Coordinates of C-alpha atoms in Angstrom, one line a residue:
Chain A
M300 CA 18.0 -40.2 -54.4
T301 CA 16.8 -41.0 -50.5
D302 CA 13.7 -38.5 -49.8
K303 CA 14.9 -35.9 -47.4
V304 CA 13.3 -35.1 -43.9
L305 CA 14.4 -31.7 -42.2
I306 CA 13.8 -32.3 -38.1
Y307 CA 12.9 -28.9 -37.1
S308 CA 12.8 -29.9 -33.2
R309 CA 15.5 -31.5 -30.2
F310 CA 15.1 -35.1 -30.3
P311 CA 17.0 -37.5 -28.5
K312 CA 18.7 -39.6 -31.6
T313 CA 17.3 -42.8 -30.6
M314 CA 13.7 -41.8 -31.1
I315 CA 14.9 -40.9 -34.6
A316 CA 16.6 -43.7 -35.3
R317 CA 13.4 -45.7 -36.9
F318 CA 13.6 -42.7 -39.7
A319 CA 16.9 -42.6 -40.6
E320 CA 16.5 -45.8 -42.2
R321 CA 13.9 -44.8 -44.8
F322 CA 14.7 -41.1 -45.4
E323 CA 17.6 -38.9 -45.3
L324 CA 18.0 -36.7 -42.0
L325 CA 18.5 -33.5 -42.1
D326 CA 18.7 -32.8 -38.2
T327 CA 18.7 -28.8 -36.9
G328 CA 18.9 -30.0 -33.2
G329 CA 16.2 -27.6 -31.9
K330 CA 18.9 -24.7 -33.6
P331 CA 17.1 -22.3 -36.1
A332 CA 17.8 -24.4 -40.2
R333 CA 19.2 -21.8 -41.7
E334 CA 22.4 -21.7 -39.2
M335 CA 22.7 -25.4 -39.8
F336 CA 21.5 -26.1 -43.6
S337 CA 22.6 -24.0 -46.9
A338 CA 19.8 -22.1 -48.3
D339 CA 20.1 -25.1 -51.3
A340 CA 19.7 -27.7 -48.7
L341 CA 16.6 -25.9 -47.0
G342 CA 15.0 -25.5 -51.0
D343 CA 15.5 -29.1 -51.1
I344 CA 13.5 -29.8 -48.0
R345 CA 9.7 -31.2 -49.1
A346 CA 9.0 -32.5 -45.3
V347 CA 9.6 -31.4 -41.9
L348 CA 9.5 -33.6 -38.8
T349 CA 8.9 -31.4 -35.5
A350 CA 7.8 -32.0 -32.4
G351 CA 3.6 -30.3 -32.3
G352 CA 4.8 -27.9 -28.9
T353 CA 7.4 -25.8 -31.0
P354 CA 6.0 -22.7 -32.4
L355 CA 6.4 -23.3 -36.5
G356 CA 4.6 -20.6 -38.1
A357 CA 4.6 -18.7 -41.9
E358 CA 8.2 -17.3 -41.6
A359 CA 9.6 -20.9 -40.9
M360 CA 6.8 -22.3 -43.5
D361 CA 8.5 -19.7 -46.2
L362 CA 12.6 -21.4 -45.3
F363 CA 11.4 -24.3 -47.0
P364 CA 9.5 -23.3 -50.6
K365 CA 8.7 -27.3 -51.4
L366 CA 7.4 -28.2 -48.4
G367 CA 4.2 -30.0 -48.4
A368 CA 4.5 -32.0 -45.2
I369 CA 4.5 -31.0 -41.6
V370 CA 4.4 -34.0 -39.1
C371 CA 4.4 -33.8 -35.8
Y372 CA 6.1 -36.7 -33.4
G373 CA 3.1 -36.9 -31.2
T374 CA -0.6 -35.7 -30.7
G375 CA -0.1 -32.1 -30.0
Y376 CA 0.0 -29.2 -33.1
D377 CA -0.4 -26.4 -31.2
G378 CA 2.8 -24.8 -32.3
V379 CA 1.9 -25.1 -35.9
D380 CA 0.3 -22.5 -37.7
L381 CA -2.6 -24.3 -39.3
K382 CA -3.8 -21.3 -41.7
A383 CA -0.7 -20.8 -42.9
A384 CA -0.1 -24.3 -43.5
A385 CA -3.3 -24.5 -45.4
A386 CA -2.5 -21.3 -47.6
R387 CA 0.1 -22.9 -48.9
N388 CA -0.9 -26.0 -49.4
I389 CA 1.1 -27.8 -46.7
A390 CA -0.2 -30.8 -45.2
V391 CA -0.1 -31.9 -41.1
G392 CA 0.1 -34.7 -40.0
H393 CA 0.4 -35.6 -36.1
S394 CA 0.0 -38.7 -33.9
P395 CA -3.7 -39.2 -32.6
G396 CA -4.3 -41.3 -29.7
A397 CA -0.9 -43.0 -30.1
N398 CA 0.5 -41.4 -27.0
A399 CA -2.8 -40.9 -24.7
A400 CA -2.6 -44.3 -22.3
S401 CA 1.0 -43.3 -21.9
V402 CA -0.2 -39.6 -21.4
A403 CA -3.2 -40.5 -19.3
D404 CA -0.7 -42.8 -17.0
I405 CA 1.2 -39.9 -15.9
A406 CA -1.8 -38.0 -14.8
M407 CA -2.8 -40.6 -12.5
T408 CA 0.6 -41.3 -11.3
L409 CA 1.2 -37.1 -10.5
M410 CA -2.6 -36.9 -9.5
L411 CA -2.0 -40.3 -7.1
A412 CA 1.8 -38.9 -5.5
A413 CA 0.1 -35.1 -5.0
T414 CA -2.7 -36.0 -2.9
R415 CA -1.3 -39.4 -1.1
R416 CA 1.7 -37.2 -0.6
I417 CA 4.2 -39.3 -1.7
L418 CA 7.5 -36.9 -2.1
V419 CA 7.0 -36.1 1.8
A420 CA 6.4 -39.4 2.5
D421 CA 9.5 -40.8 0.9
Q422 CA 11.7 -38.5 2.3
Y423 CA 10.8 -39.2 5.9
V424 CA 11.1 -42.4 5.3
R425 CA 14.9 -42.0 4.1
S426 CA 16.0 -39.3 5.8
G427 CA 15.9 -41.5 9.0
D428 CA 13.0 -39.6 10.5
W429 CA 10.4 -42.5 10.2
A430 CA 13.6 -44.8 12.3
A431 CA 14.0 -42.3 14.9
S432 CA 10.2 -41.2 15.5
K433 CA 10.2 -37.7 14.9
P434 CA 7.4 -36.1 14.1
S435 CA 5.5 -37.6 10.8
P436 CA 5.3 -34.7 8.4
M437 CA 1.9 -37.4 6.9
M438 CA 0.1 -37.2 10.2
R439 CA -3.2 -35.7 8.8
P440 CA -4.6 -38.2 7.3
Q441 CA -5.9 -36.7 3.3
A442 CA -9.2 -37.6 1.7
G443 CA -8.1 -41.2 -0.4
M444 CA -9.9 -41.5 -4.4
P445 CA -13.1 -43.5 -3.1
G446 CA -15.9 -40.4 -3.3
R447 CA -13.4 -38.4 -4.6
R448 CA -14.9 -36.3 -7.1
I449 CA -12.7 -35.7 -10.4
G450 CA -13.6 -33.0 -12.8
V451 CA -12.1 -33.4 -16.3
Y452 CA -11.3 -30.4 -18.4
G453 CA -11.3 -32.3 -22.0
M454 CA -12.9 -35.4 -23.4
G455 CA -10.8 -36.8 -26.1
E456 CA -8.7 -40.0 -26.0
I457 CA -6.8 -38.9 -23.3
G458 CA -9.3 -38.0 -21.1
R459 CA -11.1 -40.6 -21.5
K460 CA -8.7 -42.8 -20.3
I461 CA -8.0 -40.8 -17.2
A462 CA -11.7 -41.0 -16.6
A463 CA -12.0 -44.8 -17.0
R464 CA -8.5 -44.9 -14.9
C465 CA -10.4 -42.8 -12.0
A466 CA -13.5 -44.9 -12.4
S467 CA -11.7 -48.1 -11.2
F468 CA -10.8 -46.0 -8.1
E469 CA -14.3 -45.2 -7.4
S470 CA -14.4 -41.9 -8.1
E471 CA -17.0 -39.6 -8.8
I472 CA -15.8 -38.1 -12.1
G473 CA -17.0 -35.2 -14.2
Y474 CA -16.2 -33.4 -17.1
F475 CA -16.5 -30.4 -19.0
S476 CA -15.7 -29.9 -22.7
R477 CA -16.8 -28.3 -26.0
S478 CA -19.6 -31.5 -26.5
R479 CA -21.6 -33.9 -24.7
Y480 CA -20.5 -37.0 -25.1
D481 CA -22.7 -40.4 -24.4
L482 CA -20.5 -41.5 -21.2
P483 CA -21.3 -42.7 -18.0
Y484 CA -20.1 -39.6 -16.2
Q485 CA -21.5 -36.3 -15.3
Y486 CA -21.3 -33.3 -18.2
F487 CA -20.8 -29.4 -16.6
P488 CA -22.0 -27.2 -19.2
T489 CA -18.8 -24.8 -17.9
L490 CA -15.5 -25.2 -17.2
E491 CA -16.5 -22.9 -13.5
A492 CA -19.4 -25.2 -12.4
L493 CA -16.6 -28.1 -13.0
A494 CA -14.3 -26.5 -10.6
D495 CA -16.9 -25.9 -8.5
W496 CA -17.9 -29.5 -8.2
C497 CA -14.6 -31.2 -8.0
S498 CA -11.2 -31.4 -5.9
V499 CA -9.1 -32.6 -8.8
L500 CA -9.1 -31.0 -12.0
M501 CA -7.3 -33.0 -14.6
I502 CA -6.4 -30.5 -17.7
A503 CA -6.9 -33.0 -20.8
V504 CA -7.8 -30.3 -23.2
R505 CA -6.4 -29.7 -26.3
A506 CA -4.2 -26.8 -25.9
G507 CA -4.6 -24.2 -28.4
A508 CA -5.1 -20.2 -28.5
E509 CA -8.8 -20.7 -27.4
T510 CA -7.3 -22.7 -24.0
Q511 CA -4.9 -20.1 -23.1
H512 CA -5.1 -19.4 -19.7
A513 CA -8.3 -21.0 -19.5
V514 CA -7.5 -22.2 -15.8
S515 CA -7.2 -18.5 -14.5
A516 CA -6.9 -17.5 -10.8
D517 CA -10.9 -17.7 -10.5
I518 CA -11.1 -21.6 -11.7
L519 CA -8.2 -22.7 -9.1
R520 CA -10.1 -20.8 -6.5
R521 CA -12.9 -22.2 -7.3
L522 CA -10.6 -25.7 -6.6
G523 CA -11.0 -25.1 -3.0
A524 CA -8.1 -25.4 -0.2
D525 CA -8.1 -29.4 -0.5
G526 CA -8.4 -29.0 -4.1
Y527 CA -5.6 -30.2 -6.7
V528 CA -4.5 -29.5 -10.6
V529 CA -3.0 -31.6 -12.4
N530 CA -1.5 -30.5 -16.0
I531 CA -0.6 -33.1 -19.0
S532 CA -2.0 -30.9 -21.4
R533 CA 0.2 -27.7 -22.5
G534 CA 1.2 -25.0 -19.7
S535 CA -0.6 -22.3 -21.6
V536 CA -3.6 -23.7 -20.4
I537 CA -2.5 -22.6 -17.2
D538 CA -2.0 -19.2 -15.8
E539 CA 1.3 -19.9 -14.2
K540 CA 1.8 -17.2 -12.2
A541 CA -1.8 -17.6 -10.8
L542 CA -1.1 -21.1 -10.2
V543 CA 2.1 -20.2 -8.4
L544 CA 0.3 -17.8 -6.1
A545 CA -2.6 -20.3 -5.2
L546 CA -0.2 -22.9 -4.3
T547 CA 1.9 -20.2 -2.2
E548 CA -1.0 -19.0 -0.3
K549 CA -2.4 -22.5 -0.1
T550 CA -6.3 -21.3 -1.8
I551 CA -5.7 -24.8 -3.0
A552 CA -3.7 -28.1 -1.6
G553 CA -1.1 -28.9 -4.2
A554 CA -0.6 -29.6 -8.3
G555 CA 1.2 -32.4 -10.3
L556 CA 2.5 -31.2 -13.3
D557 CA 3.9 -33.2 -16.6
V558 CA 3.9 -29.2 -18.8
Y559 CA 4.7 -25.7 -18.2
D560 CA 4.5 -22.0 -20.0
K561 CA 7.9 -21.9 -21.2
E562 CA 9.5 -25.5 -21.6
P563 CA 12.3 -26.5 -19.9
H564 CA 12.0 -23.1 -18.1
A565 CA 9.6 -24.3 -14.6
P566 CA 9.7 -20.8 -12.9
D567 CA 12.2 -21.0 -9.7
A568 CA 8.8 -19.6 -8.1
L569 CA 7.1 -23.0 -8.3
T570 CA 9.8 -25.7 -8.5
A571 CA 10.6 -24.5 -4.8
L572 CA 7.3 -25.6 -3.6
P573 CA 6.9 -28.4 -1.8
N574 CA 3.4 -28.8 -2.6
V575 CA 3.5 -29.8 -6.4
V576 CA 5.0 -32.8 -8.3
F577 CA 6.9 -32.7 -11.3
S578 CA 7.8 -34.3 -14.4
P579 CA 9.5 -33.0 -17.2
H580 CA 6.8 -33.0 -19.9
I581 CA 7.3 -37.0 -19.9
G582 CA 3.6 -37.8 -20.4
G583 CA 4.3 -39.8 -23.6
H584 CA 7.5 -40.7 -22.7
T585 CA 7.0 -44.7 -22.8
L586 CA 8.4 -47.3 -24.7
E587 CA 4.9 -48.8 -26.8
S588 CA 3.8 -44.6 -26.4
H589 CA 7.0 -43.8 -28.4
V590 CA 6.7 -47.2 -30.8
A591 CA 3.1 -45.7 -31.7
M592 CA 4.3 -42.3 -32.1
Q593 CA 7.2 -43.5 -34.2
N594 CA 4.6 -46.1 -36.6
C595 CA 1.8 -42.9 -37.0
V596 CA 5.2 -40.3 -38.1
L597 CA 6.4 -43.1 -40.4
A598 CA 3.2 -43.5 -42.4
N599 CA 2.7 -39.8 -42.5
L600 CA 6.3 -39.3 -44.2
T601 CA 5.4 -42.7 -46.4
A602 CA 2.4 -41.6 -47.8
F603 CA 3.0 -37.9 -48.1
F604 CA 6.4 -39.3 -50.3
E605 CA 4.3 -41.4 -52.1
G606 CA 2.0 -38.8 -53.3
K607 CA -0.8 -40.0 -51.1
K608 CA -2.9 -38.4 -48.1
L609 CA -1.2 -38.7 -44.8
P610 CA -3.0 -41.4 -43.2
Y611 CA -3.1 -39.1 -39.7
A612 CA -4.2 -35.4 -40.6
V613 CA -4.4 -33.1 -38.8
K614 CA -8.4 -32.3 -38.7
Chain B
M443 CA -19.6 -46.9 35.3
T444 CA -17.8 -45.9 31.7
D445 CA -16.7 -49.3 30.3
K446 CA -12.6 -49.5 30.0
V447 CA -10.1 -49.8 27.2
L448 CA -6.8 -50.3 27.0
I449 CA -4.7 -49.3 23.8
Y450 CA -2.0 -51.2 23.5
S451 CA -0.2 -50.0 20.6
R452 CA 0.6 -46.7 19.7
F453 CA -1.9 -44.4 17.8
P454 CA -2.1 -40.4 17.2
K455 CA -4.8 -38.7 19.5
T456 CA -6.4 -38.1 16.8
M457 CA -6.9 -41.8 15.8
I458 CA -8.7 -42.6 19.2
A459 CA -10.9 -39.2 20.0
R460 CA -14.0 -41.4 18.3
F461 CA -13.2 -44.1 21.0
A462 CA -12.9 -41.4 23.8
E463 CA -16.4 -40.2 23.7
R464 CA -17.5 -43.4 24.2
F465 CA -15.4 -45.6 26.4
E466 CA -12.7 -44.5 29.2
L467 CA -9.2 -45.1 27.5
L468 CA -6.0 -46.7 29.4
D469 CA -3.5 -45.3 27.3
T470 CA 0.0 -47.0 26.8
G471 CA 1.1 -45.0 24.1
G472 CA 2.7 -48.3 22.9
K473 CA 4.8 -48.3 25.9
P474 CA 4.6 -51.7 28.2
A475 CA 1.1 -51.5 29.9
R476 CA 2.7 -52.9 33.0
E477 CA 4.8 -49.7 33.1
M478 CA 2.2 -47.4 32.7
F479 CA -0.5 -49.0 34.7
S480 CA -1.1 -50.8 37.6
A481 CA -1.7 -54.3 38.5
D482 CA -5.2 -53.5 39.7
A483 CA -6.0 -50.7 36.5
L484 CA -4.9 -53.5 34.3
G485 CA -6.8 -56.6 35.9
D486 CA -9.8 -54.1 35.6
I487 CA -9.2 -54.1 31.9
R488 CA -11.6 -57.0 29.4
A489 CA -11.1 -55.5 26.1
V490 CA -7.5 -54.1 24.5
L491 CA -7.6 -52.1 20.9
T492 CA -4.2 -52.6 19.2
A493 CA -2.5 -52.2 15.7
G494 CA -2.5 -55.6 13.9
G495 CA 0.9 -55.4 13.5
T496 CA 1.8 -55.6 17.1
P497 CA 3.1 -58.8 19.0
L498 CA 0.4 -59.8 21.2
G499 CA 1.0 -62.8 22.5
A500 CA -0.1 -65.5 25.5
E501 CA 2.4 -63.6 27.7
A502 CA 0.5 -59.6 26.9
M503 CA -2.5 -61.0 27.3
D504 CA -1.9 -62.6 31.2
L505 CA -1.6 -59.1 32.1
F506 CA -5.3 -58.9 31.8
P507 CA -7.1 -61.9 33.6
K508 CA -10.4 -60.7 32.5
L509 CA -9.2 -60.0 29.0
G510 CA -12.5 -60.6 26.5
A511 CA -12.0 -58.6 23.3
I512 CA -9.3 -57.6 21.0
V513 CA -10.1 -55.4 19.3
C514 CA -7.8 -54.4 15.7
Y515 CA -7.7 -50.9 14.4
G516 CA -7.5 -51.9 10.4
T517 CA -8.0 -54.8 8.6
G518 CA -4.3 -57.0 10.1
Y519 CA -4.3 -59.4 12.9
D520 CA -1.1 -61.4 12.4
G521 CA 0.3 -60.0 15.5
V522 CA -2.2 -61.2 17.7
D523 CA -1.4 -65.0 19.0
L524 CA -4.9 -66.2 17.6
K525 CA -4.2 -69.6 19.0
A526 CA -3.9 -67.9 22.9
A527 CA -6.1 -66.2 22.7
A528 CA -8.7 -68.6 21.9
A529 CA -7.6 -70.7 24.7
R530 CA -8.6 -67.4 26.7
N531 CA -11.8 -67.5 25.1
I532 CA -11.1 -64.2 23.7
A533 CA -12.4 -62.6 20.9
V534 CA -10.6 -61.4 18.6
G535 CA -11.9 -58.1 15.8
H536 CA -11.1 -56.3 13.0
S537 CA -11.7 -54.1 10.3
P538 CA -12.2 -56.1 7.5
G539 CA -12.0 -54.5 3.9
A540 CA -12.8 -50.8 5.7
N541 CA -8.8 -49.8 4.4
A542 CA -9.3 -52.2 1.5
A543 CA -9.4 -48.9 -1.3
S544 CA -7.1 -46.8 0.2
V545 CA -4.3 -50.0 0.7
A546 CA -4.9 -50.3 -3.1
D547 CA -4.2 -47.0 -3.6
I548 CA -1.3 -46.8 -2.1
A549 CA 0.2 -49.8 -4.3
M550 CA -1.3 -48.3 -7.5
T551 CA 0.5 -44.8 -6.0
L552 CA 3.6 -47.0 -5.1
M553 CA 3.6 -48.4 -8.7
L554 CA 3.1 -45.5 -10.9
A555 CA 5.8 -43.4 -9.3
A556 CA 8.2 -46.3 -9.3
T557 CA 8.1 -47.1 -13.3
R558 CA 7.1 -43.7 -14.5
R559 CA 10.5 -42.8 -12.1
I560 CA 8.8 -40.0 -10.5
L561 CA 11.3 -39.2 -7.6
V562 CA 13.9 -38.5 -10.2
A563 CA 11.4 -36.9 -12.9
D564 CA 10.7 -34.4 -10.0
Q565 CA 14.0 -33.4 -9.2
Y566 CA 15.2 -33.0 -12.5
V567 CA 12.6 -30.4 -13.0
R568 CA 12.9 -29.2 -9.5
S569 CA 17.1 -28.9 -9.3
G570 CA 17.5 -26.9 -12.2
D571 CA 18.9 -29.4 -14.5
W572 CA 16.0 -29.6 -16.7
A573 CA 16.1 -25.6 -17.4
A574 CA 19.8 -26.0 -17.5
S575 CA 19.4 -28.7 -20.3
K576 CA 21.8 -31.2 -18.3
P577 CA 21.9 -34.3 -19.3
S578 CA 18.6 -36.0 -18.6
P579 CA 18.3 -39.0 -16.3
M580 CA 15.1 -40.0 -18.0
M581 CA 16.2 -40.5 -21.5
R582 CA 15.8 -44.0 -21.9
P583 CA 11.6 -44.6 -22.0
Q584 CA 10.5 -47.2 -19.6
A585 CA 7.8 -49.7 -20.5
G586 CA 4.1 -48.1 -19.5
M587 CA 1.4 -49.7 -18.5
P588 CA -0.6 -51.1 -21.6
G589 CA 0.3 -54.7 -22.1
R590 CA 2.0 -54.9 -18.8
R591 CA 1.9 -58.1 -16.9
I592 CA 0.6 -57.2 -13.5
G593 CA 1.4 -60.4 -11.1
V594 CA -1.0 -59.8 -7.9
Y595 CA -0.4 -62.4 -5.2
G596 CA -3.6 -62.1 -2.4
M597 CA -7.1 -62.0 -3.8
G598 CA -8.6 -60.5 -0.9
E599 CA -10.1 -57.5 -1.2
I600 CA -7.5 -55.3 -1.1
G601 CA -6.1 -58.0 -3.9
R602 CA -9.3 -57.5 -6.2
K603 CA -9.3 -53.7 -5.7
I604 CA -5.7 -53.4 -7.1
A605 CA -6.5 -55.9 -10.1
A606 CA -9.7 -53.9 -10.9
R607 CA -7.9 -50.6 -11.3
C608 CA -4.6 -52.3 -12.8
A609 CA -7.0 -53.9 -15.8
S610 CA -8.0 -50.2 -16.0
F611 CA -4.7 -49.3 -17.2
E612 CA -5.3 -51.8 -20.3
S613 CA -3.0 -54.0 -18.1
E614 CA -2.3 -58.2 -18.4
I615 CA -3.4 -59.3 -14.7
G616 CA -2.5 -62.4 -13.2
Y617 CA -2.5 -63.8 -9.6
F618 CA -1.8 -66.5 -7.2
S619 CA -3.4 -66.9 -3.6
R620 CA -4.2 -70.0 -2.5
S621 CA -8.1 -70.5 -3.6
R622 CA -8.9 -69.6 -7.4
Y623 CA -11.7 -67.6 -7.6
D624 CA -14.5 -66.5 -10.9
L625 CA -12.6 -63.6 -11.4
P626 CA -11.3 -62.7 -14.8
Y627 CA -7.3 -62.5 -14.6
Q628 CA -5.3 -65.5 -14.8
Y629 CA -4.6 -67.8 -12.2
F630 CA -1.4 -69.2 -11.5
P631 CA -1.1 -72.0 -9.4
T632 CA 2.4 -71.1 -7.5
L633 CA 4.0 -68.2 -6.8
E634 CA 6.6 -68.8 -8.9
A635 CA 5.0 -69.0 -11.6
L636 CA 3.6 -66.0 -11.0
A637 CA 6.6 -64.2 -11.0
D638 CA 7.9 -65.8 -14.0
W639 CA 5.3 -64.2 -15.7
C640 CA 4.9 -60.7 -14.9
S641 CA 6.7 -57.2 -14.7
V642 CA 5.2 -56.6 -11.7
L643 CA 4.6 -58.7 -8.6
M644 CA 1.9 -56.4 -6.2
I645 CA 2.1 -58.5 -2.8
A646 CA -1.6 -58.2 -1.6
V647 CA -1.5 -61.5 0.6
R648 CA -2.5 -61.7 4.1
A649 CA 0.3 -62.2 6.3
G650 CA 1.7 -65.1 8.5
A651 CA 3.5 -67.7 9.7
E652 CA 3.1 -69.5 6.7
T653 CA 3.9 -66.4 4.3
Q654 CA 7.4 -65.5 5.7
H655 CA 9.7 -64.5 3.6
A656 CA 7.7 -66.1 0.8
V657 CA 8.9 -63.5 -1.8
S658 CA 12.5 -64.7 -1.3
A659 CA 15.6 -64.1 -3.5
D660 CA 14.5 -67.0 -5.9
I661 CA 11.0 -65.2 -6.3
L662 CA 12.3 -61.8 -7.0
R663 CA 15.4 -63.2 -9.5
R664 CA 12.1 -64.4 -12.0
L665 CA 10.6 -60.8 -12.0
G666 CA 13.9 -60.0 -13.9
A667 CA 16.1 -57.3 -14.4
D668 CA 12.9 -55.5 -15.5
G669 CA 10.8 -56.0 -13.0
Y670 CA 9.6 -54.9 -10.0
V671 CA 8.3 -55.6 -6.8
V672 CA 5.8 -53.7 -4.7
N673 CA 4.4 -54.8 -0.7
I674 CA 2.0 -53.0 0.8
S675 CA 0.9 -56.0 3.0
R676 CA 3.5 -56.9 5.8
G677 CA 7.4 -56.2 5.7
S678 CA 7.5 -60.1 6.9
V679 CA 6.4 -61.4 3.4
I680 CA 9.8 -60.5 1.6
D681 CA 13.0 -61.4 2.3
E682 CA 14.4 -58.2 3.3
K683 CA 18.3 -58.7 2.7
A684 CA 17.1 -60.5 -0.8
L685 CA 15.3 -57.8 -1.9
V686 CA 18.4 -55.2 -0.8
L687 CA 21.1 -57.2 -2.8
A688 CA 18.5 -57.3 -6.0
L689 CA 18.1 -53.9 -5.9
T690 CA 21.3 -53.2 -5.3
E691 CA 22.5 -55.4 -8.1
K692 CA 20.0 -54.9 -10.4
T693 CA 18.6 -58.0 -11.0
I694 CA 15.5 -56.4 -10.7
A695 CA 14.3 -52.7 -11.5
G696 CA 12.9 -51.2 -8.6
A697 CA 10.6 -51.2 -5.9
G698 CA 7.6 -49.4 -4.1
L699 CA 7.2 -50.1 -0.5
D700 CA 4.8 -49.4 2.6
V701 CA 6.1 -51.4 4.8
Y702 CA 8.9 -52.9 6.1
D703 CA 10.6 -55.7 8.1
K704 CA 10.7 -54.2 11.8
E705 CA 9.1 -50.6 11.1
P706 CA 9.7 -48.4 11.8
H707 CA 13.6 -49.2 11.0
A708 CA 13.6 -49.1 7.6
P709 CA 17.5 -50.7 6.9
D710 CA 20.1 -47.7 5.3
A711 CA 20.9 -50.1 2.6
L712 CA 17.3 -50.1 1.7
T713 CA 16.5 -46.5 2.2
A714 CA 20.2 -45.7 0.0
L715 CA 18.8 -46.9 -2.6
P716 CA 17.7 -44.8 -5.7
N717 CA 15.6 -47.2 -7.5
V718 CA 13.2 -47.6 -4.3
V719 CA 9.7 -45.3 -3.7
F720 CA 9.2 -45.4 0.2
S721 CA 6.1 -44.4 2.0
P722 CA 6.0 -44.7 6.1
H723 CA 2.9 -47.6 6.2
I724 CA 0.3 -44.7 5.7
G725 CA -1.7 -47.3 3.1
G726 CA -4.7 -47.4 5.3
H727 CA -4.2 -43.9 6.1
T728 CA -7.0 -41.5 4.8
L729 CA -9.5 -39.7 6.0
E730 CA -12.3 -42.2 5.0
S731 CA -10.3 -45.4 5.7
H732 CA -9.7 -44.0 9.2
V733 CA -13.5 -43.5 9.6
A734 CA -14.5 -47.1 8.4
M735 CA -11.6 -48.4 10.3
Q736 CA -13.3 -46.6 13.5
N737 CA -16.8 -47.9 13.1
C738 CA -16.1 -51.2 12.8
V739 CA -14.1 -50.5 15.9
L740 CA -16.4 -49.0 17.7
A741 CA -18.8 -51.5 16.5
N742 CA -16.9 -54.2 17.8
L743 CA -16.6 -52.8 21.1
T744 CA -20.2 -51.8 21.6
A745 CA -20.9 -55.5 20.8
F746 CA -18.7 -57.1 23.1
F747 CA -19.9 -54.6 26.2
E748 CA -23.7 -55.1 25.4
G749 CA -22.4 -59.0 25.7
K750 CA -23.0 -59.8 21.9
K751 CA -20.6 -61.7 19.2
L752 CA -17.5 -59.2 17.5
P753 CA -19.7 -58.0 14.5
Y754 CA -16.3 -57.6 12.9
A755 CA -14.9 -61.0 14.4
V756 CA -11.6 -62.6 12.9
K757 CA -12.3 -65.4 11.1

């Protein structure tokens, strides 16, 4: 009998095609599992595949009395109640580092697009205003990358890749994270101190209860009127209301956002702003990143069904 | 008597304000000098300040019988007829390297924005289509930067900075230039060979008669259907008609353009294309780049009026 895997979040078919070759997939399409499958079918489920950001707590786990493994597609697992899983002896796996380069690259893309005002630039050319010699919205030169102070919040695999990329742009790099590492970047003991120092805050911290709204109105204000914030972690790390206010009142210059508090619902007050570059949570969405994440998922599921430990378990 | 400098191209006032502190500026605003000033006034002119891309040939030089120095604001000097200048004993100066980082950074911005499809991504979020769960135009994942083959055409200061930045993105770097350098990148003896190998062609070559339409229909075809071209050099280096055709027929995937054949007239057939990211020749347009370029201009003009050699002469 083929091993069964319940697909708990909504995934495009193409993203889970490789799993269908090895396992029997029960795809909820992101809808409640109880509505999609019978209690009998759910009772058989020993493994679920989920997106790390999708809430998956004790109640959901108890839908599957035989559940032994929750495998997250991607590096994040903030939606999974780890304590509830541990209490039920459910292993939790993810794809550590598999999408780190891809996510770091979207952070760089958003930072450069925001600071070089590429949406405004593109529109000025595309509309014909440049050809018509209409006044340029780009007239006032902006600060470039050399010498710019980039603050990286979180120094995991993604943070390190962001820092390495920024260093090649001749920027100064500072960081704040729980631990201080042996890295050639300036360490700041608090997020406040990092925000006071930097002009671009790159949010690369692993999201969780303790980072909820860590980037508050106060932190944003410390970035200053020439400051930018880029978030490729989770929407929960920024106080989104404070961000809208800071961008509207121009207490900061702009932002680049790949993630939002209640995806896919980026608030209208935010999406109406001209000084933000948006992307729809596509940080990890590149060919090689998907292949790498799928490799981790396959390795985790295969090991689980063979009765072994997950090779990419959440620690 | 204050030394006089004729401003030959159109410059924003803010960009030439520092020169007005030291010299008497006769600003043509980019209009023909003869229409703006009397023959007497032009007869006094010993130095002109110009943008390197503005055509400045023998006839124009002869408007100023006492002309001894042509100083270009920026690194380029392709508009200046160097032979005509030499024949008249006119020194030609520029700002070598002053804007190299800023131009390399716009190249990176355009490449990342094009390959990660940031205009489409931003519009998908901004329009509310993402929130409404409309089909995503981003569904098919694209290749990312790790392992991508980046071809750099021209290995001067800008090319080197582009290569160093791309290397930090874990890409493979190849280059073609007249000379082979002791650099940790793969050298290709022809542009054809580079185009066959790479999937992104970064045009960073110094423009001139010998590079006119060097990036031809043939070179573009060699990039392949997943290929991109980014131009931050001069519009003349690409055969713009062939580029429009390649983008329209999707024989290449996309482009990022900061420069155009007849600026500011980017052709409608080009600006209508969704798979291009445009900027209005803002490569060197950052605060620190302007300061550095102005420092070169001031040093060149000061030396000239003191009867010394230009410290930043065109070689």
